[in-house]
């Protein structure tokens, strides 16, 4: 190979290595190529949720996100229904979380403040937790007892 070609290839490798590992979209959300995205329905309201269904994905959640697209959130899934708790350390967005049982019924909804270590607990055994921008559930008149359709089994 010529020296020019080797120099060009070396430069391209160096540039590629320096790029961020995840690109940011216009909402500041990290690219979600490694996260499944599903559509959920609560009453007449449809939303899009990224799926956090492993321990590492649940631990990361929406950390470091600056914003979310409209009607967009994250669905946390546990293998078995159990009492769960959520907190907001390293999460700059104000969020609300709906804890959901294995049948898809919302157990309770909690408002969570950015960067808080306060724990927010499910009112019973939850199989799912749905985080949405703070106030989203209230704006759509979604309350405990409502059913979430489209949850993965």
Short mmCIF file of C-alpha atoms in Angstrom, two decimals:
data_model
loop_
_atom_site.label_atom_id
_atom_site.label_comp_id
_atom_site.label_asym_id
_atom_site.label_seq_id
_atom_site.Cartn_x
_atom_site.Cartn_y
_atom_site.Cartn_z
CA UNK A 1 0.00 0.00 0.00
CA UNK A 2 1.14 3.47 -0.64
CA UNK A 3 2.04 5.79 2.22
CA UNK A 4 -0.77 8.14 1.23
CA UNK A 5 -3.39 5.40 1.47
CA UNK A 6 -2.01 4.24 4.82
CA UNK A 7 -2.02 7.81 6.12
CA UNK A 8 -5.62 8.28 4.94
CA UNK A 9 -6.77 5.03 6.56
CA UNK A 10 -5.01 5.91 9.80
CA UNK A 11 -6.64 9.33 9.85
CA UNK A 12 -10.10 7.84 9.24
CA UNK A 13 -9.60 5.33 12.06
CA UNK A 14 -8.48 8.08 14.42
CA UNK A 15 -11.49 10.26 13.55
CA UNK A 16 -13.89 7.32 14.01
CA UNK A 17 -12.37 6.47 17.38
CA UNK A 18 -12.89 10.05 18.58
CA UNK A 19 -16.58 10.20 17.67
CA UNK A 20 -19.10 9.96 20.53
CA UNK A 21 -20.33 6.42 21.08
CA UNK A 22 -23.97 7.58 20.87
CA UNK A 23 -25.27 10.35 18.69
CA UNK A 24 -27.82 12.78 20.07
CA UNK A 25 -31.13 13.47 18.34
CA UNK A 26 -32.77 16.91 18.27
CA UNK A 27 -34.45 16.17 21.61
CA UNK A 28 -31.12 15.39 23.29
CA UNK A 29 -31.97 11.71 23.59
CA UNK A 30 -29.21 9.22 23.03
CA UNK A 31 -29.67 7.04 19.98
CA UNK A 32 -31.75 4.03 20.97
CA UNK A 33 -30.41 1.45 18.54
CA UNK A 34 -29.91 -1.00 21.44
CA UNK A 35 -33.38 -0.39 22.95
CA UNK A 36 -36.62 -1.85 21.68
CA UNK A 37 -39.33 0.76 21.12
CA UNK A 38 -43.01 -0.14 21.48
CA UNK A 39 -46.36 1.57 21.25
CA UNK A 40 -48.64 1.50 24.30
CA UNK A 41 -52.20 2.63 24.80
CA UNK A 42 -53.93 3.91 27.93
CA UNK A 43 -57.59 4.63 27.22
CA UNK A 44 -57.67 6.91 24.17
CA UNK A 45 -54.00 7.90 24.50
CA UNK A 46 -51.17 6.32 22.53
CA UNK A 47 -47.54 6.70 23.55
CA UNK A 48 -44.12 5.46 22.49
CA UNK A 49 -41.88 3.76 25.04
CA UNK A 50 -38.28 2.63 24.96
CA UNK A 51 -38.00 -0.73 26.71
CA UNK A 52 -35.62 -1.30 29.63
CA UNK A 53 -35.96 -5.03 30.26
CA UNK A 54 -32.55 -6.00 31.67
CA UNK A 55 -30.85 -5.00 34.91
CA UNK A 56 -28.27 -2.74 33.14
CA UNK A 57 -30.96 -1.01 31.05
CA UNK A 58 -33.20 -0.51 34.10
CA UNK A 59 -30.22 0.90 36.05
CA UNK A 60 -29.46 3.43 33.30
CA UNK A 61 -33.07 4.36 32.55
CA UNK A 62 -33.37 7.95 31.32
CA UNK A 63 -30.16 9.15 32.98
CA UNK A 64 -28.53 12.19 31.38
CA UNK A 65 -31.47 12.81 28.99
CA UNK A 66 -32.20 16.51 28.55
CA UNK A 67 -35.62 16.08 26.91
CA UNK A 68 -38.05 13.58 25.41
CA UNK A 69 -40.15 13.76 22.24
CA UNK A 70 -43.90 14.34 22.78
CA UNK A 71 -45.80 11.30 24.14
CA UNK A 72 -42.53 9.42 24.65
CA UNK A 73 -41.21 7.63 27.73
CA UNK A 74 -39.53 4.51 29.03
CA UNK A 75 -41.06 1.21 30.08
CA UNK A 76 -39.17 -0.74 32.75
CA UNK A 77 -39.89 -4.48 32.87
CA UNK A 78 -39.04 -6.93 35.64
CA UNK A 79 -39.04 -10.71 35.16
CA UNK A 80 -41.50 -11.26 38.02
CA UNK A 81 -43.97 -8.95 39.78
CA UNK A 82 -42.36 -7.51 42.92
CA UNK A 83 -42.40 -4.35 45.02
CA UNK A 84 -40.11 -1.91 43.21
CA UNK A 85 -38.72 1.58 43.79
CA UNK A 86 -37.36 4.23 41.41
CA UNK A 87 -35.13 7.26 41.94
CA UNK A 88 -33.79 10.10 39.79
CA UNK A 89 -30.06 10.38 40.49
CA UNK A 90 -28.31 11.64 37.30
CA UNK A 91 -31.67 12.22 35.59
CA UNK A 92 -32.20 15.92 34.73
CA UNK A 93 -35.80 15.55 33.50
CA UNK A 94 -38.79 15.93 35.82
CA UNK A 95 -40.70 12.67 35.36
CA UNK A 96 -43.80 10.89 36.55
CA UNK A 97 -43.79 7.12 36.96
CA UNK A 98 -46.76 4.76 36.79
CA UNK A 99 -46.23 1.44 38.55
CA UNK A 100 -48.15 -1.30 36.72
CA UNK A 101 -49.08 -4.82 37.81
CA UNK A 102 -48.73 -8.00 35.72
CA UNK A 103 -52.28 -7.61 34.34
CA UNK A 104 -51.54 -4.08 33.06
CA UNK A 105 -53.41 -2.18 35.80
CA UNK A 106 -51.79 1.02 37.08
CA UNK A 107 -51.15 0.60 40.81
CA UNK A 108 -50.00 4.16 41.58
CA UNK A 109 -48.38 7.19 39.97
CA UNK A 110 -45.56 9.21 41.53
CA UNK A 111 -44.02 12.57 40.60
CA UNK A 112 -40.23 12.50 40.61
CA UNK A 113 -37.87 15.46 40.80
CA UNK A 114 -34.63 15.73 38.78
CA UNK A 115 -31.40 14.54 40.44
CA UNK A 116 -33.29 13.34 43.53
CA UNK A 117 -32.29 10.36 45.64
CA UNK A 118 -35.82 10.07 47.03
CA UNK A 119 -37.27 6.62 46.46
CA UNK A 120 -40.71 6.25 44.88
CA UNK A 121 -42.29 2.88 45.68
CA UNK A 122 -44.91 0.79 43.93
CA UNK A 123 -48.13 0.22 45.89
CA UNK A 124 -47.86 -3.55 45.50
CA UNK A 125 -46.14 -6.03 43.21
CA UNK A 126 -45.28 -4.29 39.93
CA UNK A 127 -44.15 -6.01 36.76
CA UNK A 128 -43.73 -2.70 34.90
CA UNK A 129 -42.99 0.97 35.53
CA UNK A 130 -43.71 3.60 32.89
CA UNK A 131 -41.78 6.89 33.11
CA UNK A 132 -43.23 9.84 31.22
CA UNK A 133 -42.58 13.60 31.38
CA UNK A 134 -43.87 14.98 34.67
CA UNK A 135 -47.56 15.82 34.44
CA UNK A 136 -48.23 13.64 31.37
CA UNK A 137 -50.54 11.27 33.25
CA UNK A 138 -52.49 14.14 34.83
CA UNK A 139 -52.82 15.98 31.51
CA UNK A 140 -54.38 12.86 30.02
CA UNK A 141 -56.53 12.14 33.11
CA UNK A 142 -54.83 8.78 33.63
CA UNK A 143 -55.23 7.47 37.18
CA UNK A 144 -54.47 4.38 39.25
CA UNK A 145 -56.78 1.58 38.14
CA UNK A 146 -56.53 2.44 34.45
CA UNK A 147 -55.30 -0.31 32.13
CA UNK A 148 -52.20 -0.15 29.89
CA UNK A 149 -52.56 -2.05 26.59
CA UNK A 150 -49.66 -3.37 24.51
CA UNK A 151 -47.37 -4.43 27.38
CA UNK A 152 -44.94 -7.23 26.49
CA UNK A 153 -45.62 -10.46 28.33
#
